[in-house]
Tab-separated table of C-alpha atoms in Angstrom:
chain	number	residue	atom	x	y	z
A	1	MET	CA	58.175	-7.849	51.998
A	2	LYS	CA	58.243	-11.004	53.877
A	3	MET	CA	55.479	-9.747	56.500
A	4	ARG	CA	51.835	-9.849	56.277
A	5	VAL	CA	49.349	-8.313	58.514
A	6	ARG	CA	45.304	-8.994	58.723
A	7	LYS	CA	42.681	-9.517	61.130
A	8	PRO	CA	42.424	-13.185	62.477
A	9	THR	CA	39.535	-15.488	61.905
A	10	GLU	CA	37.586	-16.387	65.184
A	11	SER	CA	39.087	-20.027	65.004
A	12	GLU	CA	42.788	-18.584	64.641
A	13	ALA	CA	42.275	-16.125	67.600
A	14	ALA	CA	40.951	-19.362	69.547
A	15	ILE	CA	43.997	-21.487	68.556
A	16	ALA	CA	46.620	-18.730	69.501
A	17	LYS	CA	45.214	-18.326	72.979
A	18	SER	CA	47.103	-21.684	73.527
A	19	TRP	CA	50.454	-20.255	72.412
A	20	GLU	CA	53.296	-18.580	74.327
A	21	ILE	CA	53.052	-14.813	75.217
A	22	TRP	CA	56.205	-12.562	74.841
A	23	THR	CA	56.199	-8.775	75.764
A	24	CYS	CA	58.434	-6.128	75.194
A	25	GLU	CA	58.583	-2.269	76.329
A	26	ALA	CA	59.181	0.547	73.814
A	27	SER	CA	62.454	-0.129	72.106
A	28	THR	CA	64.103	-0.503	68.725
A	29	PHE	CA	66.141	-3.735	67.859
A	30	PRO	CA	67.171	-5.767	65.092
A	31	TRP	CA	65.727	-9.284	64.212
A	32	HIS	CA	66.332	-12.332	62.177
A	33	TYR	CA	63.649	-15.189	61.458
A	34	ALA	CA	65.418	-18.300	61.277
A	35	GLN	CA	61.606	-19.864	61.183
A	36	LYS	CA	58.053	-18.830	60.275
A	37	GLU	CA	56.663	-16.893	62.951
A	38	VAL	CA	52.915	-16.253	63.310
A	39	CYS	CA	51.596	-13.883	66.217
A	40	TYR	CA	48.199	-12.537	67.362
A	41	ILE	CA	48.880	-9.160	69.027
A	42	LEU	CA	47.214	-8.653	72.301
A	43	GLU	CA	48.361	-5.217	72.926
A	44	GLY	CA	50.931	-2.335	71.763
A	45	GLU	CA	51.725	-0.784	68.354
A	46	VAL	CA	54.902	-1.981	66.500
A	47	ASN	CA	56.450	-0.775	63.175
A	48	VAL	CA	58.639	-3.558	61.250
A	49	GLU	CA	61.222	-2.321	58.739
A	50	ASP	CA	62.740	-4.505	56.359
A	51	PRO	CA	66.205	-3.827	54.775
A	52	GLN	CA	64.855	-1.959	51.967
A	53	GLY	CA	63.085	0.574	54.274
A	54	ASN	CA	59.587	-0.936	53.812
A	55	ILE	CA	57.723	-0.405	56.951
A	56	ILE	CA	54.701	-2.336	58.123
A	57	SER	CA	52.633	-1.108	61.033
A	58	PHE	CA	50.522	-3.445	63.319
A	59	GLY	CA	48.896	-3.306	66.697
A	60	ALA	CA	46.204	-4.935	69.125
A	61	GLY	CA	43.769	-7.301	67.256
A	62	ASP	CA	46.105	-8.110	64.098
A	63	TRP	CA	47.453	-11.346	62.792
A	64	VAL	CA	50.839	-10.930	61.708
A	65	GLU	CA	53.096	-13.648	59.691
A	66	PHE	CA	56.858	-13.265	59.241
A	67	ASP	CA	58.476	-15.671	56.904
A	68	ALA	CA	61.612	-17.438	57.658
A	69	GLY	CA	64.962	-15.644	56.450
A	70	LEU	CA	63.321	-12.146	57.184
A	71	THR	CA	65.963	-9.753	58.547
A	72	CYS	CA	64.213	-6.590	59.782
A	73	THR	CA	64.111	-3.817	62.756
A	74	TRP	CA	61.368	-3.757	65.304
A	75	HIS	CA	60.322	-0.216	66.605
A	76	VAL	CA	58.231	-0.942	69.461
A	77	LYS	CA	56.131	2.238	69.884
A	78	LYS	CA	53.989	0.943	72.573
A	79	HIS	CA	54.398	-1.909	75.117
A	80	ILE	CA	53.673	-4.993	73.007
A	81	ARG	CA	52.257	-8.423	74.372
A	82	LYS	CA	51.504	-11.060	71.765
A	83	HIS	CA	50.761	-14.763	71.449
A	84	TYR	CA	53.363	-16.352	69.044
A	85	HIS	CA	54.112	-19.763	67.363
A	86	PHE	CA	57.124	-20.822	65.200
A	87	GLU	CA	56.360	-23.222	62.146
């Protein structure tokens, strides 16, 4: 799977505060990453499923990385708010 979830370091969390914020209500939608995205989840709960059916769950306080080329389906369970950055 081309997704990774972990807790951020203090310096990563501080850097993320300068990034844009994205929000989304509970919903399900397909997504394709043309570029690598790094995000720091501020609120919410999400399951992301890849085409093989592998699911990664994450929520508030998590640092998530999505590799370029990943196609997946987002299942937003609880309103999400995140800082994000494309590399």
